[in-house]
Amino acid sequence: TMQDHRQRQRKENDNDNNINRNGNHHQNVKALFESARMRSQITDDIEELNVNTAETRGGTKNRNAPRLKDMEDISNRFDEIVGQVAEFEEENVELVEELEGEGEEEEVEEEEEEEEEEVEGEEEANSSEMTASEDETSWISWFVNIRGNDFFCEVEETFIQDDFNLTGLSSQVPYYDFALDMILDVDIPLDSLTDEQHEIVETAAEVLYGLIHARYILSSPGMHKMYDKYQHVDFGRCPRSFCQGQPVLPVGLSDVTREFSVEVFCPRCQETYHPRSSKHANLDGAYFGTTFCHLFLLTHPELVVPKSPETYIPRIFGFRIHESSQYHKLRELNQNKRKSSKGAGGGSSDSNNNSAASKLPANNPSSAAPSSGRSKQAEPGKAASHKSQFS
């Protein structure tokens, strides 16, 4: 009917009007943002012009007056526009909130994407650095850099791979093949070993490396590396005050493992001392041997220093203690007791006077266990006295 037709036309016109109104809303909101920016710029220009006008004098002030009036008129006009836009915002609150929300959401999404990209880039860089460091770090480098192992130098893999340099070590180390593979970074079939066996292999690898190290530092490349460490005073200095901070060398009191911890040898006073740092207390002396420090000084004679003639003299109120006092007698008595205890431990019988040869030091190395690692100064004199008895 005609009425239905008219109603449909009205609805269509209303929809067209709503669409046009929404389009006008978008345009008005854009005009709002543009007007706010322009108003802030004009306000800044007016303030700057006021400052310049206040500072000027005479004709310059009159010359800027018309320009100032025009700027004020423009500012008033923009105030009217801002007021109209504010009224429009009050009438269309939902539309303005939607437009502002869309803009904020887009900014937040962009920031989140940028942060995710940065985090992914950092993770990739860190993972690549970690994998590169893991690939580059060998077992030898890791072992040498452990706290307390700074006396060691890095043994070259070519030296370890030469079977001649490892002669006789297989009988001294349990799980020798597994320990050697661990030192050379060869994959070990861990499935065939229990947790207890794996711990034994790790300990055996440390012992095996120490024994190899004792042989390596006697070679030319190993001695060169130890020379660099000696020049950098990596082994410490002599604790004796009269040696004036002389650098020391590591030395073992025995070539057999698990007998003595490492000592340091001073080339000036020619005595051995415990390392100053307690972190070296568990370091086996066999990993450096009894030969290295002396062969090192023979190889580098420029490092041999004269023995210090200065000795400590005990005094009381500035006066020396006389040699006939109990102080020196007790000292000599204690020294004689120590010598007699060493002689009793050697297994020689002093009561058997029929054979003068029984008074000679035993040739069996196990009969005279080294207690201090220091050379006996009285042995040459004893040998001379025995020779006179035979003559």
Tab-separated table of C-alpha atoms in Angstrom:
chain	number	residue	atom	x	y	z
A	1	THR	CA	0.000	0.000	0.000
A	2	MET	CA	0.990	3.646	-0.191
A	3	GLN	CA	1.470	3.856	3.578
A	4	ASP	CA	3.885	0.933	3.658
A	5	HIS	CA	5.795	2.425	0.758
A	6	ARG	CA	6.112	5.756	2.563
A	7	GLN	CA	7.301	4.027	5.756
A	8	ARG	CA	10.003	2.147	3.852
A	9	GLN	CA	11.176	5.401	2.254
A	10	ARG	CA	11.334	7.059	5.669
A	11	LYS	CA	13.425	4.217	7.070
A	12	GLU	CA	15.774	4.385	4.117
A	13	ASN	CA	16.125	8.142	4.539
A	14	ASP	CA	16.788	7.698	8.255
A	15	ASN	CA	19.526	5.133	7.535
A	16	ASP	CA	21.118	7.464	4.964
A	17	ASN	CA	21.002	10.292	7.480
A	18	ASN	CA	22.636	8.089	10.145
A	19	ILE	CA	25.411	7.100	7.742
A	20	ASN	CA	25.988	10.736	6.799
A	21	ARG	CA	25.930	11.699	10.475
A	22	ASN	CA	28.535	9.054	11.355
A	23	GLY	CA	30.734	10.231	8.512
A	24	ASN	CA	30.373	13.777	9.762
A	25	HIS	CA	31.290	12.544	13.258
A	26	HIS	CA	34.570	11.122	11.968
A	27	GLN	CA	35.347	14.342	10.149
A	28	ASN	CA	34.497	16.439	13.192
A	29	VAL	CA	36.731	14.345	15.437
A	30	LYS	CA	39.598	14.725	12.988
A	31	ALA	CA	38.936	18.435	12.922
A	32	LEU	CA	39.090	18.403	16.722
A	33	PHE	CA	42.588	16.909	16.767
A	34	GLU	CA	43.795	19.251	14.013
A	35	SER	CA	42.391	22.299	15.776
A	36	ALA	CA	43.999	21.296	19.089
A	37	ARG	CA	47.421	21.019	17.428
A	38	MET	CA	47.030	24.308	15.587
A	39	ARG	CA	45.831	26.038	18.760
A	40	SER	CA	48.898	24.900	20.704
A	41	GLN	CA	51.168	26.189	17.938
A	42	ILE	CA	49.346	29.535	17.833
A	43	THR	CA	49.537	29.842	21.617
A	44	ASP	CA	53.293	29.308	21.495
A	45	ASP	CA	53.629	31.933	18.753
A	46	ILE	CA	51.606	34.418	20.821
A	47	GLU	CA	53.769	33.874	23.898
A	48	GLU	CA	56.939	34.285	21.862
A	49	LEU	CA	55.525	37.434	20.270
A	50	ASN	CA	54.601	38.840	23.688
A	51	VAL	CA	58.135	38.276	24.914
A	52	ASN	CA	59.640	39.914	21.862
A	53	THR	CA	57.198	42.824	22.157
A	54	ALA	CA	57.998	43.350	25.835
A	55	GLU	CA	61.702	43.428	25.090
A	56	THR	CA	61.463	45.858	22.178
A	57	ARG	CA	61.192	49.597	22.461
A	58	GLY	CA	59.697	52.553	20.511
A	59	GLY	CA	58.738	51.937	16.880
A	60	THR	CA	59.398	48.227	17.053
A	61	LYS	CA	56.673	47.866	19.678
A	62	ASN	CA	54.141	49.797	17.580
A	63	ARG	CA	55.105	47.801	14.509
A	64	ASN	CA	54.283	44.446	16.226
A	65	ALA	CA	50.966	45.630	17.690
A	66	PRO	CA	48.782	44.890	14.586
A	67	ARG	CA	50.312	41.453	14.216
A	68	LEU	CA	49.612	40.719	17.861
A	69	LYS	CA	45.952	41.728	17.458
A	70	ASP	CA	45.511	39.420	14.468
A	71	MET	CA	46.998	36.526	16.378
A	72	GLU	CA	44.632	37.158	19.281
A	73	ASP	CA	41.631	37.145	16.914
A	74	ILE	CA	42.755	33.847	15.455
A	75	SER	CA	43.158	32.433	18.933
A	76	ASN	CA	39.640	33.505	19.901
A	77	ARG	CA	38.276	31.922	16.737
A	78	PHE	CA	39.978	28.638	17.609
A	79	ASP	CA	38.531	28.827	21.120
A	80	GLU	CA	35.081	28.938	19.552
A	81	ILE	CA	35.934	25.929	17.365
A	82	VAL	CA	37.245	24.011	20.352
A	83	GLY	CA	34.044	24.768	22.242
A	84	GLN	CA	31.943	23.485	19.372
A	85	VAL	CA	34.012	20.319	19.154
A	86	ALA	CA	33.667	19.804	22.923
A	87	GLU	CA	29.899	20.016	22.583
A	88	PHE	CA	30.105	17.486	19.765
A	89	GLU	CA	32.166	15.153	21.995
A	90	GLU	CA	29.569	15.359	24.757
A	91	GLU	CA	26.812	14.434	22.350
A	92	ASN	CA	28.819	11.585	20.750
A	93	VAL	CA	30.855	10.158	23.645
A	94	GLU	CA	30.712	6.562	22.462
A	95	LEU	CA	32.029	7.376	18.994
A	96	VAL	CA	34.969	9.385	20.346
A	97	GLU	CA	35.866	6.631	22.820
A	98	GLU	CA	35.846	4.046	20.018
A	99	LEU	CA	38.173	6.164	17.852
A	100	GLU	CA	40.561	6.858	20.721
A	101	GLY	CA	40.475	3.188	21.829
A	102	GLU	CA	41.331	1.999	18.328
A	103	GLY	CA	44.317	4.322	18.194
A	104	GLU	CA	45.565	3.227	21.622
A	105	GLU	CA	45.126	-0.454	20.796
A	106	GLU	CA	47.137	-0.032	17.604
A	107	GLU	CA	49.948	1.709	19.508
A	108	VAL	CA	49.963	-0.990	22.214
A	109	GLU	CA	50.056	-3.748	19.599
A	110	GLU	CA	52.944	-2.077	17.793
A	111	GLU	CA	54.891	-1.699	21.060
A	112	GLU	CA	54.249	-5.337	21.981
A	113	GLU	CA	55.412	-6.517	18.569
A	114	GLU	CA	58.592	-4.433	18.857
A	115	GLU	CA	59.276	-5.817	22.364
A	116	GLU	CA	58.715	-9.392	21.168
A	117	GLU	CA	61.108	-8.872	18.267
A	118	GLU	CA	63.759	-7.453	20.617
A	119	VAL	CA	63.344	-10.340	23.078
A	120	GLU	CA	63.558	-12.909	20.279
A	121	GLY	CA	66.693	-11.237	18.910
A	122	GLU	CA	68.336	-11.241	22.357
A	123	GLU	CA	67.428	-14.893	22.937
A	124	GLU	CA	68.854	-15.898	19.584
A	125	ALA	CA	72.062	-13.957	20.248
A	126	ASN	CA	72.438	-15.460	23.739
A	127	SER	CA	71.754	-18.978	22.509
A	128	SER	CA	74.262	-18.597	19.688
A	129	GLU	CA	76.876	-17.251	22.124
A	130	MET	CA	76.238	-20.093	24.572
A	131	THR	CA	76.476	-22.747	21.890
A	132	ALA	CA	79.623	-21.155	20.490
A	133	SER	CA	81.220	-20.959	23.944
A	134	GLU	CA	80.245	-24.559	24.705
A	135	ASP	CA	81.724	-25.718	21.430
A	136	GLU	CA	84.936	-23.741	21.932
A	137	THR	CA	85.513	-24.709	25.601
A	138	SER	CA	87.341	-28.027	25.823
A	139	TRP	CA	87.638	-30.274	28.860
A	140	ILE	CA	91.265	-29.228	29.308
A	141	SER	CA	90.392	-25.503	29.351
A	142	TRP	CA	87.541	-26.158	31.763
A	143	PHE	CA	89.767	-28.184	34.104
A	144	VAL	CA	92.619	-25.670	34.110
A	145	ASN	CA	90.239	-22.786	34.922
A	146	ILE	CA	88.777	-24.516	37.982
A	147	ARG	CA	89.550	-22.721	41.238
A	148	GLY	CA	92.738	-24.200	42.694
A	149	ASN	CA	94.069	-25.515	39.369
A	150	ASP	CA	95.847	-22.319	38.337
A	151	PHE	CA	99.249	-24.039	38.764
A	152	PHE	CA	98.420	-26.208	35.733
A	153	CYS	CA	99.105	-25.237	32.145
A	154	GLU	CA	97.081	-26.464	29.176
A	155	VAL	CA	98.585	-29.624	27.713
A	156	GLU	CA	98.435	-29.767	23.922
A	157	GLU	CA	96.164	-32.462	22.513
A	158	THR	CA	98.883	-33.575	20.102
A	159	PHE	CA	101.054	-34.453	23.104
A	160	ILE	CA	98.224	-36.475	24.664
A	161	GLN	CA	97.428	-38.269	21.419
A	162	ASP	CA	101.003	-39.571	21.165
A	163	ASP	CA	101.000	-43.016	22.796
A	164	PHE	CA	104.710	-42.768	23.580
A	165	ASN	CA	104.040	-39.916	26.009
A	166	LEU	CA	101.469	-42.016	27.885
A	167	THR	CA	103.627	-45.106	28.379
A	168	GLY	CA	102.932	-46.807	31.705
A	169	LEU	CA	99.969	-44.642	32.716
A	170	SER	CA	97.287	-47.184	31.846
A	171	SER	CA	98.250	-49.302	34.860
A	172	GLN	CA	98.066	-46.319	37.256
A	173	VAL	CA	94.620	-45.014	36.330
A	174	PRO	CA	91.317	-46.949	36.507
A	175	TYR	CA	89.020	-46.731	33.495
A	176	TYR	CA	92.007	-45.462	31.537
A	177	ASP	CA	90.320	-45.487	28.103
A	178	PHE	CA	87.213	-43.673	29.324
A	179	ALA	CA	89.320	-41.093	31.183
A	180	LEU	CA	91.459	-40.460	28.105
A	181	ASP	CA	88.363	-40.028	25.924
A	182	MET	CA	86.946	-37.535	28.417
A	183	ILE	CA	90.148	-35.464	28.337
A	184	LEU	CA	90.129	-35.432	24.522
A	185	ASP	CA	86.388	-34.549	24.379
A	186	VAL	CA	85.465	-37.840	22.752
A	187	ASP	CA	81.832	-38.903	23.225
A	188	ILE	CA	81.563	-41.520	25.950
A	189	PRO	CA	78.715	-44.076	25.917
A	190	LEU	CA	77.245	-43.073	29.275
A	191	ASP	CA	74.501	-45.685	28.992
A	192	SER	CA	77.023	-48.418	29.632
A	193	LEU	CA	78.189	-46.786	32.912
A	194	THR	CA	76.404	-46.378	36.206
A	195	ASP	CA	76.407	-43.082	38.112
A	196	GLU	CA	79.094	-44.396	40.457
A	197	GLN	CA	81.257	-45.509	37.555
A	198	HIS	CA	80.808	-42.148	35.855
A	199	GLU	CA	82.094	-40.376	38.975
A	200	ILE	CA	85.086	-42.716	39.038
A	201	VAL	CA	85.789	-41.887	35.384
A	202	GLU	CA	85.704	-38.149	36.133
A	203	THR	CA	88.156	-38.562	39.007
A	204	ALA	CA	90.362	-40.824	36.869
A	205	ALA	CA	90.401	-38.177	34.119
A	206	GLU	CA	91.704	-35.589	36.604
A	207	VAL	CA	94.417	-37.955	37.857
A	208	LEU	CA	95.398	-38.936	34.333
A	209	TYR	CA	95.649	-35.316	33.248
A	210	GLY	CA	97.836	-34.550	36.260
A	211	LEU	CA	100.246	-37.367	35.429
A	212	ILE	CA	100.344	-36.298	31.783
A	213	HIS	CA	100.955	-32.736	32.939
A	214	ALA	CA	103.988	-33.828	34.969
A	215	ARG	CA	105.520	-35.219	31.770
A	216	TYR	CA	104.420	-32.375	29.534
A	217	ILE	CA	106.106	-29.634	31.585
A	218	LEU	CA	109.434	-31.418	31.070
A	219	SER	CA	109.104	-30.943	27.304
A	220	SER	CA	110.084	-27.761	25.486
A	221	PRO	CA	106.511	-26.506	24.793
A	222	GLY	CA	105.404	-27.266	28.343
A	223	MET	CA	108.425	-25.572	29.863
A	224	HIS	CA	107.752	-22.502	27.722
A	225	LYS	CA	104.206	-22.267	29.078
A	226	MET	CA	105.456	-22.646	32.642
A	227	TYR	CA	108.050	-19.949	31.935
A	228	ASP	CA	105.254	-17.525	31.065
A	229	LYS	CA	103.407	-18.412	34.270
A	230	TYR	CA	106.618	-17.947	36.270
A	231	GLN	CA	107.157	-14.518	34.741
A	232	HIS	CA	103.602	-13.542	35.728
A	233	VAL	CA	104.224	-14.864	39.290
A	234	ASP	CA	101.281	-17.255	38.979
A	235	PHE	CA	102.898	-19.634	41.479
A	236	GLY	CA	103.320	-16.998	44.179
A	237	ARG	CA	106.331	-15.618	46.034
A	238	CYS	CA	108.616	-16.970	48.712
A	239	PRO	CA	107.254	-16.320	52.231
A	240	ARG	CA	110.783	-15.878	53.651
A	241	SER	CA	111.388	-12.207	54.362
A	242	PHE	CA	115.087	-12.253	53.354
A	243	CYS	CA	114.168	-13.559	49.869
A	244	GLN	CA	112.472	-10.232	49.122
A	245	GLY	CA	109.456	-11.622	47.261
A	246	GLN	CA	111.334	-14.093	45.072
A	247	PRO	CA	108.958	-15.927	42.659
A	248	VAL	CA	108.673	-19.641	43.381
A	249	LEU	CA	108.087	-22.799	41.326
A	250	PRO	CA	105.764	-25.746	42.013
A	251	VAL	CA	107.465	-28.947	43.083
A	252	GLY	CA	106.404	-32.387	44.225
A	253	LEU	CA	108.063	-34.230	47.087
A	254	SER	CA	107.304	-37.530	45.359
A	255	ASP	CA	106.509	-38.774	41.868
A	256	VAL	CA	103.878	-41.146	43.260
A	257	THR	CA	100.328	-39.904	43.572
A	258	ARG	CA	98.493	-39.465	46.884
A	259	GLU	CA	101.644	-39.118	48.990
A	260	PHE	CA	102.334	-35.381	49.252
A	261	SER	CA	100.493	-32.267	48.223
A	262	VAL	CA	102.213	-29.731	45.996
A	263	GLU	CA	104.926	-27.510	47.481
A	264	VAL	CA	106.649	-24.394	46.158
A	265	PHE	CA	110.425	-24.156	45.732
A	266	CYS	CA	112.301	-20.888	46.160
A	267	PRO	CA	115.386	-20.555	43.897
A	268	ARG	CA	116.968	-18.025	46.290
A	269	CYS	CA	116.868	-19.830	49.626
A	270	GLN	CA	116.477	-23.268	47.991
A	271	GLU	CA	113.788	-24.333	50.443
A	272	THR	CA	110.287	-25.686	49.946
A	273	TYR	CA	107.150	-24.208	51.496
A	274	HIS	CA	103.446	-24.822	51.535
A	275	PRO	CA	101.578	-22.669	48.995
A	276	ARG	CA	100.189	-19.526	50.543
A	277	SER	CA	96.651	-20.120	49.288
A	278	SER	CA	94.630	-22.906	50.893
A	279	LYS	CA	92.977	-23.697	47.546
A	280	HIS	CA	96.157	-25.591	46.535
A	281	ALA	CA	96.081	-27.847	49.615
A	282	ASN	CA	94.401	-30.716	47.742
A	283	LEU	CA	96.636	-30.443	44.669
A	284	ASP	CA	98.787	-33.557	44.334
A	285	GLY	CA	102.536	-32.927	44.141
A	286	ALA	CA	102.999	-35.792	41.675
A	287	TYR	CA	101.254	-33.666	39.042
A	288	PHE	CA	104.436	-31.512	38.930
A	289	GLY	CA	107.054	-34.055	39.948
A	290	THR	CA	110.393	-33.763	41.675
A	291	THR	CA	112.353	-32.880	38.512
A	292	PHE	CA	110.609	-29.941	36.911
A	293	CYS	CA	111.732	-26.964	39.013
A	294	HIS	CA	115.421	-27.931	38.908
A	295	LEU	CA	115.415	-28.768	35.198
A	296	PHE	CA	113.596	-25.485	34.604
A	297	LEU	CA	116.392	-23.493	36.282
A	298	LEU	CA	119.046	-25.420	34.353
A	299	THR	CA	117.224	-24.672	31.089
A	300	HIS	CA	116.948	-20.970	31.997
A	301	PRO	CA	120.207	-20.140	33.806
A	302	GLU	CA	119.374	-16.427	33.764
A	303	LEU	CA	116.694	-17.181	36.367
A	304	VAL	CA	119.194	-18.672	38.832
A	305	VAL	CA	119.733	-16.159	41.643
A	306	PRO	CA	122.478	-16.167	44.297
A	307	LYS	CA	121.553	-17.684	47.602
A	308	SER	CA	120.694	-15.144	50.260
A	309	PRO	CA	123.507	-14.964	52.884
A	310	GLU	CA	121.231	-13.283	55.396
A	311	THR	CA	119.866	-15.373	58.233
A	312	TYR	CA	117.639	-14.505	61.114
A	313	ILE	CA	119.468	-13.982	64.432
A	314	PRO	CA	117.323	-14.277	67.565
A	315	ARG	CA	117.817	-11.397	70.013
A	316	ILE	CA	116.524	-10.386	73.454
A	317	PHE	CA	116.435	-6.651	74.104
A	318	GLY	CA	118.778	-6.235	71.148
A	319	PHE	CA	121.395	-8.725	72.399
A	320	ARG	CA	122.205	-12.032	70.726
A	321	ILE	CA	121.452	-15.231	72.604
A	322	HIS	CA	124.695	-16.962	73.538
A	323	GLU	CA	125.352	-20.354	71.947
A	324	SER	CA	125.888	-22.004	75.335
A	325	SER	CA	122.379	-21.108	76.514
A	326	GLN	CA	119.518	-23.571	76.888
A	327	TYR	CA	117.868	-21.939	73.869
A	328	HIS	CA	120.481	-23.332	71.480
A	329	LYS	CA	121.005	-26.578	73.417
A	330	LEU	CA	117.321	-27.469	73.219
A	331	ARG	CA	117.356	-26.663	69.542
A	332	GLU	CA	120.324	-28.982	68.902
A	333	LEU	CA	118.692	-31.681	71.022
A	334	ASN	CA	115.523	-31.559	68.966
A	335	GLN	CA	117.531	-31.731	65.745
A	336	ASN	CA	119.403	-34.820	66.978
A	337	LYS	CA	116.108	-36.481	67.884
A	338	ARG	CA	114.778	-35.874	64.400
A	339	LYS	CA	117.943	-37.327	62.832
A	340	SER	CA	117.785	-40.404	65.023
A	341	SER	CA	114.108	-40.948	64.213
A	342	LYS	CA	114.921	-40.780	60.498
A	343	GLY	CA	117.737	-43.280	60.940
A	344	ALA	CA	115.457	-45.668	62.814
A	345	GLY	CA	112.866	-45.444	60.041
A	346	GLY	CA	115.507	-46.364	57.432
A	347	GLY	CA	115.811	-49.895	58.781
A	348	SER	CA	119.612	-49.788	59.416
A	349	SER	CA	120.877	-51.324	62.662
A	350	ASP	CA	123.266	-49.103	64.655
A	351	SER	CA	124.017	-51.921	67.088
A	352	ASN	CA	125.686	-54.013	64.403
A	353	ASN	CA	129.239	-52.610	64.383
A	354	ASN	CA	130.840	-55.518	62.498
A	355	SER	CA	130.025	-53.983	59.123
A	356	ALA	CA	130.849	-50.334	58.450
A	357	ALA	CA	128.697	-50.436	55.333
A	358	SER	CA	125.567	-50.765	57.497
A	359	LYS	CA	126.032	-47.110	58.477
A	360	LEU	CA	125.680	-45.969	54.867
A	361	PRO	CA	122.327	-44.621	53.706
A	362	ALA	CA	120.172	-47.414	52.256
A	363	ASN	CA	119.860	-47.435	48.485
A	364	ASN	CA	116.235	-48.514	48.674
A	365	PRO	CA	114.172	-45.351	48.055
A	366	SER	CA	111.331	-46.675	50.189
A	367	SER	CA	113.601	-46.892	53.233
A	368	ALA	CA	114.045	-43.110	53.441
A	369	ALA	CA	110.676	-41.472	53.000
A	370	PRO	CA	111.079	-37.752	52.343
A	371	SER	CA	109.556	-35.766	55.182
A	372	SER	CA	110.347	-32.203	54.173
A	373	GLY	CA	111.571	-32.435	50.577
A	374	ARG	CA	114.802	-30.671	51.446
A	375	SER	CA	118.264	-31.953	50.567
A	376	LYS	CA	120.362	-33.259	53.430
A	377	GLN	CA	123.478	-31.112	53.766
A	378	ALA	CA	125.265	-33.542	56.089
A	379	GLU	CA	125.285	-36.560	53.768
A	380	PRO	CA	128.494	-35.648	51.868
A	381	GLY	CA	130.362	-35.386	55.175
A	382	LYS	CA	129.058	-38.738	56.323
A	383	ALA	CA	130.163	-40.377	53.080
A	384	ALA	CA	133.681	-38.971	53.528
A	385	SER	CA	133.918	-40.345	57.077
A	386	HIS	CA	132.843	-43.806	55.886
A	387	LYS	CA	135.483	-43.768	53.198
A	388	SER	CA	138.130	-42.993	55.811
A	389	GLN	CA	137.011	-46.031	57.826
A	390	PHE	CA	137.493	-48.297	54.804
A	391	SER	CA	140.951	-46.855	54.192
